[in-house]
Amino acid sequence: MQTKKIINDGDDAVDEMLDGILLAHGDTLRASEDSGRAIIARHGPRAGKVGLVIGGGSGHEPTFVGFVGQGLADAAAIGNVFASPPPDPALACVKEVSGGAGVLFMYGNYAGDVMNFDMAAEMAAMDDIEVRTVLTTDDVASAPRDEIEKRRGVAGNFFIFKAAGAAADEMRDLEEVERIARHANARTYTMGVALSPCSLPQTRRWNFDLPEGEMEIGMGIHGEPGIERGPIKPADQIVDEMMDRIFDEMDAEQGDRVAVLVNGLGATPLMELYIMNKRVQARIEDAGISTHATWVGNYCTSLEMAGASVTVMHLDETLQRLIDRPCHCAMFRVV
Amino acid sequence: MQTKKIINDGDDAVDEMLDGILLAHGDTLRASEDSGRAIIARHGPRAGKVGLVIGGGSGHEPTFVGFVGQGLADAAAIGNVFASPPPDPALACVKEVSGGAGVLFMYGNYAGDVMNFDMAAEMAAMDDIEVRTVLTTDDVASAPRDEIEKRRGVAGNFFIFKAAGAAADEMRDLEEVERIARHANARTYTMGVALSPCSLPQTRRWNFDLPEGEMEIGMGIHGEPGIERGPIKPADQIVDEMMDRIFDEMDAEQGDRVAVLVNGLGATPLMELYIMNKRVQARIEDAGISTHATWVGNYCTSLEMAGASVTVMHLDETLQRLIDRPCHCAMFRVV
Amino acid sequence: MDANDIKAMLLAAADAMDDARDELCALDGEIGDADHGVAMSGGFGAIRTAIADLDGAVPTDVFNTAAKAFLNAVGASSGPLYATAFMRAGAAVKGKKQIDDADVPGLVSAMAEGIAHRGKAAPGDKTMLDAWGPASDAATAAKGQRAAVVLYAAADAAAAGAEATAGMQAKLGRAARLGARSLGHKDPGATSAAMLLKAMAKSMEKG
Amino acid sequence: MDANDIKAMLLAAADAMDDARDELCALDGEIGDADHGVAMSGGFGAIRTAIADLDGAVPTDVFNTAAKAFLNAVGASSGPLYATAFMRAGAAVKGKKQIDDADVPGLVSAMAEGIAHRGKAAPGDKTMLDAWGPASDAATAAKGQRAAVVLYAAADAAAAGAEATAGMQAKLGRAARLGARSLGHKDPGATSAAMLLKAMAKSMEKG
Ligand SMILES: Nc1ncnc2c1ncn2[C@@H]1O[C@H](COP(=O)(O)OP(=O)(O)O)[C@@H](O)[C@H]1O
Ligand SMILES: Nc1ncnc2c1ncn2[C@@H]1O[C@H](COP(=O)(O)OP(=O)(O)O)[C@@H](O)[C@H]1O
Ligand SMILES: [Mg+2]
Ligand SMILES: [Mg+2]
Ligand SMILES: [Mg+2]
Ligand SMILES: [Mg+2]
C-alpha cells in the first residue's frame, strides 16, 4: 500500500515544490536562468561580498531553500529527494552570486554532496571564480569523536549557515568567512531521535521500519540507522540522553552562553518540541551555562518522519553577534 | 498500543508545553499572575487600546498562543487539548489586557468555547469591563451556507485575528474593531483535508480511523468527521475540490485581490504544502483575481494529523492594509 | 443524608468516570473530538481532590466546591454544563445541613435545569440533556420513595434516554455538523450522564 | 560494434534499472537512504531520452552524452560516479567509429577506474567499486574473447563481488556510520553494478 501524500507524480514533486515556493516567495527568491534547481536570493548577493551557496537533497525543507535570503545564504542548489544536487545547479548558483570576492560552499558532509559540489567547484575554477568549501558535521551521533571528519551535517546547519551568512553580510573576506564557518561548525552539536520512518515521493514506501512503541536515537535525517533502538521513553529521559551526549562533546565553562534549536523532523507537533525544550533549558541551567536564544520548530525535516533533534551552539562573542544579526529569508527571519 | 509521542505524563502535556514556550519566548510572552493558562503579550496591551483576547483548546499550535504579540493578540486563554479553556484563564486575560477601551474575545465557533468565554464575559462585566465577542466561522465545509452561524473556526483564524489585531493596534475603538473582525470573518474561507488521525496525549489512541489509502475532505481540526471520504487523489484534484468550493462561496470580481494560507495540519511536509500552493495560485490566476500575499506552513494544526487546509481571504483596501501591518509574535512575524 | 453522603456520591461518580474514560473517548471519537472521557474523569478527579479537604461543610458547600473544581479543570462543553448543574443543585438545598429523601428529586431536576439553562439544548438535540431530562422526570415521578430508589429511577431513565440518542440527529455541539451521519451513534455526554447517576444511586444504596 | 550497439546496451541497462528500482531502494533502505533505485532508474531513464535523438554519433559521443544525462538527472553519489565512469569509457574509445571485441575489456576497466578515481574508495570499503573492480579484472582476463563473453565474465565477477559486500563493513558513503551493523547487508551500488553489466552482456549477445 502506498504511503499517504498530497502530491501529483512523485517524480515531479521537487520541481512542483520549487514552483510553489517561487509563487509564494517571489519577492525574496528567484530561480537561476541556467538551472531551475538553483534558487537565488533577490536581495543579498552584491559586488565585493563573499557569496554563500548552500544546498543538498530535498525533503528537509525549510532546509536548504528556506534559508536563502538577505543576511543568510545567497543561493541554494536543490537536489532530488535525499540526493545531492548535480554540479550544474551548484555552478549556476556560483555564477549568480559571485561578487568578485569568492564563493563559499556550505553543505552537510555526505559522500554524494562532496562529489557533486567538488565537481562544481572545479568547473567554477575554470571560470576563475574561487570557491572554498566548509562541510557541516554537527551530528554527534554519526561518528565517534576520533573520526569527527566522518560526521554528518544535520539540523545544526541552521546555526552554522546563519553565522557564515552573517559574516559574509558583514562584508568579511573569503578567508575570514571560511574561518568563521569552520569555527561555527566546530562549536555546534546536534543529537536526534526518530519515532517513525518517512517515505520518498517516488516510491511511497516506508524507507525503513520502526516498530510500534520503538524509537531510534541518533538516526540520520535520511533515515540512516542510528546508534540505539529501543522502546519510546518519556520526553525528559530522551532529552537527558541527548543533552548528556552534547555536554560530553562541548566543554563549556560556567557562565558560557549557548543558542538552542529544538527541531522537529516533520510529523512531531510543536507541543512535543516545547515539552522537550522545557527539559533542555533545565539541563542547560543545571550545567551552569545560560541560553542566549532558542528556536523551536521544523527547521530541518525528513519529509513526514516523526522525531526531533536538539542542537546546541556554543557561543562566543563573535558567534553571538552573528546569530543575532538580522536576516530575511522566505522561511526564516531575524529582526 | 500507544501512539508515539515525545511527552512525559499526558495530563501534564499542556502545562509543560506552556513552560517550554515561556522559556523559549520569554522576551515576548509571560503568564498571568492569576492563571498559568493565560498567556499575555509583554508588548502590545496599552492604555486606550482595545484588548484582543483569543483562545481555545490546545493541540493547534502555533494557534492560539503563537499569535500573541505586538500588533496581533494581546493574550490567549489556553484550554486542555481540544477543549475550550474554562472561564478563569479567559477572565485573567481580560484583566491583564484591558486598557480602558474594552476587550474583544475572538475564538472559533464551538459550543464549549462559547459557553466558557460567555461565562468569562459575564464575570468581566461584573468588573465593569466591556467585553464583546466575535466568533470565527471560516470552515466552509462545516455547515451549509444557510446555516453559516453553525460553521466552525479553523485555520482562517490566522487572517481574521491578524486583521482584528492590526485594527486594535491602530487604536480603533471597540465598535470599529468588532466591525472589522466580523468583516474579516465574513470574507475568509477555509477548506481542509485530512489524511490521518491524531491522538490525544492523555489517551494516546487514534481519535478516529482513516483507512490506508483514504482521505477525508472537510474534516474538522479536532477530527470531527468531514463531508466526503474516499481514496487519496492527486494534489491538483484535491486542491481543485477545495478551490471550487471556496470560489463558490466567495463572489470575487475580476481584479480582486486575496491573501492565501496553505496550512499543514501537523504531519504533512512543506514539500506537499508548496505543491498544493502551485495549484492554488494557478486556480486564482485562472479566476482572474490576484494574490497579494501567501503564507505556507503549519499555522493551525491538529497535533500529529496529516493533512492540509487552504484559506483564502477576500481582501479589500482595509483588510489588505491590516494584513500587511507589522506584528511581532513568538511564532509569527510580519515586518 | 449529610455532606459526607454527598461527597461519597461524588467520589463514586469519579471512580465511574475513571473506569469509563476510554469508552467515552471512543464514543466521542465517533461523532466528536474523542475527549469526553478525559473531560469527565479529569473533572471528577478535580472534584475528588477539592472535596477531600472540605470539613464540616454543608451539602451546598460540597456542590459549589464541585462546581468550581469541575469547571476549572475541564473547560470544554462539559465544564460549564456540569458546573452549572452543581451550582443549581447547591442552590436547591441551600441552608440545609441534612437532606432527606424528599429533596432528592429536586436535586436531580435542578441539575437537569442547570444543564438546560447553560446549554440551551432542546430535547432531541442529541445531547446530555436527553439523559438528564428523562432522569429529572423519573426522579420527580418517584418522589416520596427512598433516595436510592429515586436515583435508580433517574439512572434507568437516563440510560434509556442515552440509548435513544443513537436514533437522533445531532443539532448542537461538535456532532451537529454530521447531520444524518450522527445517526446510530450514542451521544457521549448522555452516556456519561447515565453512568454518573447509576454510580450515585449505588453509593446512596450502600450509605 | 558501433554507436547503435552501445545505445542498445545502455537501453538494456535502463530497462534493467527500472525493473530493479524498488529492490534497490529496499536494499538502500537497510543501510542507506532508500533512494538508490530511484537514482539508477532515473539516471538511466535520462540516458534513454538523451541518446534517443543522437544520430550519426560515434561511440564516444554516446558515452559522453550518457555521462552528462546521468549526472544532471541524478546527482547523489551515483551521479558523479557513473558520469565519471562513462566519461572514461568515452575517452577509452575516442576517435573510433567501430569498437571491436578487443576494446571491450578496456571499456570495463575505464569505467571501474573512473569510479575509483571519483569516489576514492578502496577495495573492501563496501561500495560499487567492490563490484566494478572484480568486473574489470575479469574482463581483462577474458581479453581476446567475444564482447558478450567478456561482458558476461565481468557481470559474473561483479555479482560475486556484490555478494561479498554483505560480509564487509562500510567505510564510505551513508552506510559508513553503521560500522558493524552494515554487516549482512549487500551494498546497493555494488548490486546495481552487477545488474547493469548483466543487462549489457545480454544485449551484446543478441545484437
Ligand atoms: N449545548 C449543549 N447542551 C447540552 N449538552 C451539550 C451541549 N453541547 C455539547 N453537549 C454535550 O457535551 C458532550 C461533549 O462533551 P465534551 O466532549 O467533554 O466537550 P467538547 O465537545 O468540547 O469536546 C456532547 O456529547 C453533548 O452531550
Ligand atoms: N565514495 C564512493 N565510492 C564508490 N561508491 C560509492 C561511494 N559512496 C557511495 N558509493 C556507492 O553509492 C551507493 C549509494 O548510491 P545512492 O543511494 O544512489 O546515493 P546516495 O548515497 O547519495 O543516496 C552505495 O551503495 C555505494 O555503492
Ligand atoms: Mg540519497
Ligand atoms: Mg473537546
Ligand atoms: Mg469532545
Ligand atoms: Mg541512497
Coordinates of C-alpha atoms in Angstrom, one line a residue, chain A residues 80-84 86-88 110-112 115-116 119 122 139 142 150 152 200 202-203 205 207 216 218 220 222 224-226, chain D residues 21-22 25 29-35 38 71-77 80-81 84 87 118-119 171 173-174 176-178 181:
Chain A
N80 CA 16.2 15.3 -5.7
V81 CA 14.7 14.0 -2.5
F82 CA 17.6 12.9 -0.3
A83 CA 20.0 13.2 -3.2
S84 CA 22.8 15.7 -3.6
P86 CA 24.3 17.6 -9.5
P87 CA 27.2 20.1 -10.3
D88 CA 25.1 22.1 -12.7
Y110 CA 27.7 13.3 2.7
A111 CA 29.6 11.4 0.1
G112 CA 27.3 12.4 -2.7
M115 CA 31.5 14.6 -5.1
N116 CA 28.9 16.8 -6.8
M119 CA 32.9 18.9 -9.4
E122 CA 36.4 22.5 -10.3
D139 CA 25.6 15.3 14.1
S142 CA 27.0 9.9 13.3
K150 CA 33.1 11.4 9.1
R152 CA 27.1 14.3 9.1
L200 CA 10.1 9.1 -0.8
Q202 CA 8.8 8.4 -5.9
T203 CA 8.4 5.1 -4.1
R205 CA 7.1 3.1 0.7
N207 CA 12.2 3.8 3.9
E216 CA 15.8 5.2 17.4
G218 CA 20.9 9.1 16.5
G220 CA 20.2 10.4 10.3
H222 CA 17.7 10.5 5.6
E224 CA 20.3 6.3 8.1
P225 CA 20.3 4.0 11.0
G226 CA 21.3 5.5 14.3
Chain D
R21 CA 14.1 0.2 -8.8
D22 CA 12.1 -0.9 -5.8
C25 CA 15.6 1.2 -2.9
G29 CA 16.8 1.4 2.9
E30 CA 18.6 -1.2 5.0
I31 CA 21.9 0.6 5.2
G32 CA 21.4 3.9 3.4
D33 CA 18.6 6.3 2.5
A34 CA 16.4 4.1 0.3
D35 CA 16.8 6.0 -2.9
V38 CA 15.3 6.0 -7.8
L71 CA 24.9 13.3 -13.8
N72 CA 22.3 16.0 -14.2
A73 CA 19.4 13.8 -13.7
V74 CA 20.7 12.2 -10.5
G75 CA 23.3 14.0 -8.5
A76 CA 23.5 11.8 -5.3
S77 CA 26.6 9.6 -5.1
P80 CA 29.3 11.7 -10.3
L81 CA 30.5 8.1 -10.1
T84 CA 32.9 9.8 -14.5
M87 CA 33.4 9.8 -19.5
R118 CA 35.9 9.9 -8.4
G119 CA 34.9 8.0 -5.2
K171 CA 33.9 2.5 5.3
G173 CA 29.0 6.5 1.9
R174 CA 26.0 6.7 4.1
A176 CA 29.8 4.1 6.9
R177 CA 28.2 5.3 10.2
L178 CA 26.8 1.8 10.7
R181 CA 25.7 -3.0 11.7

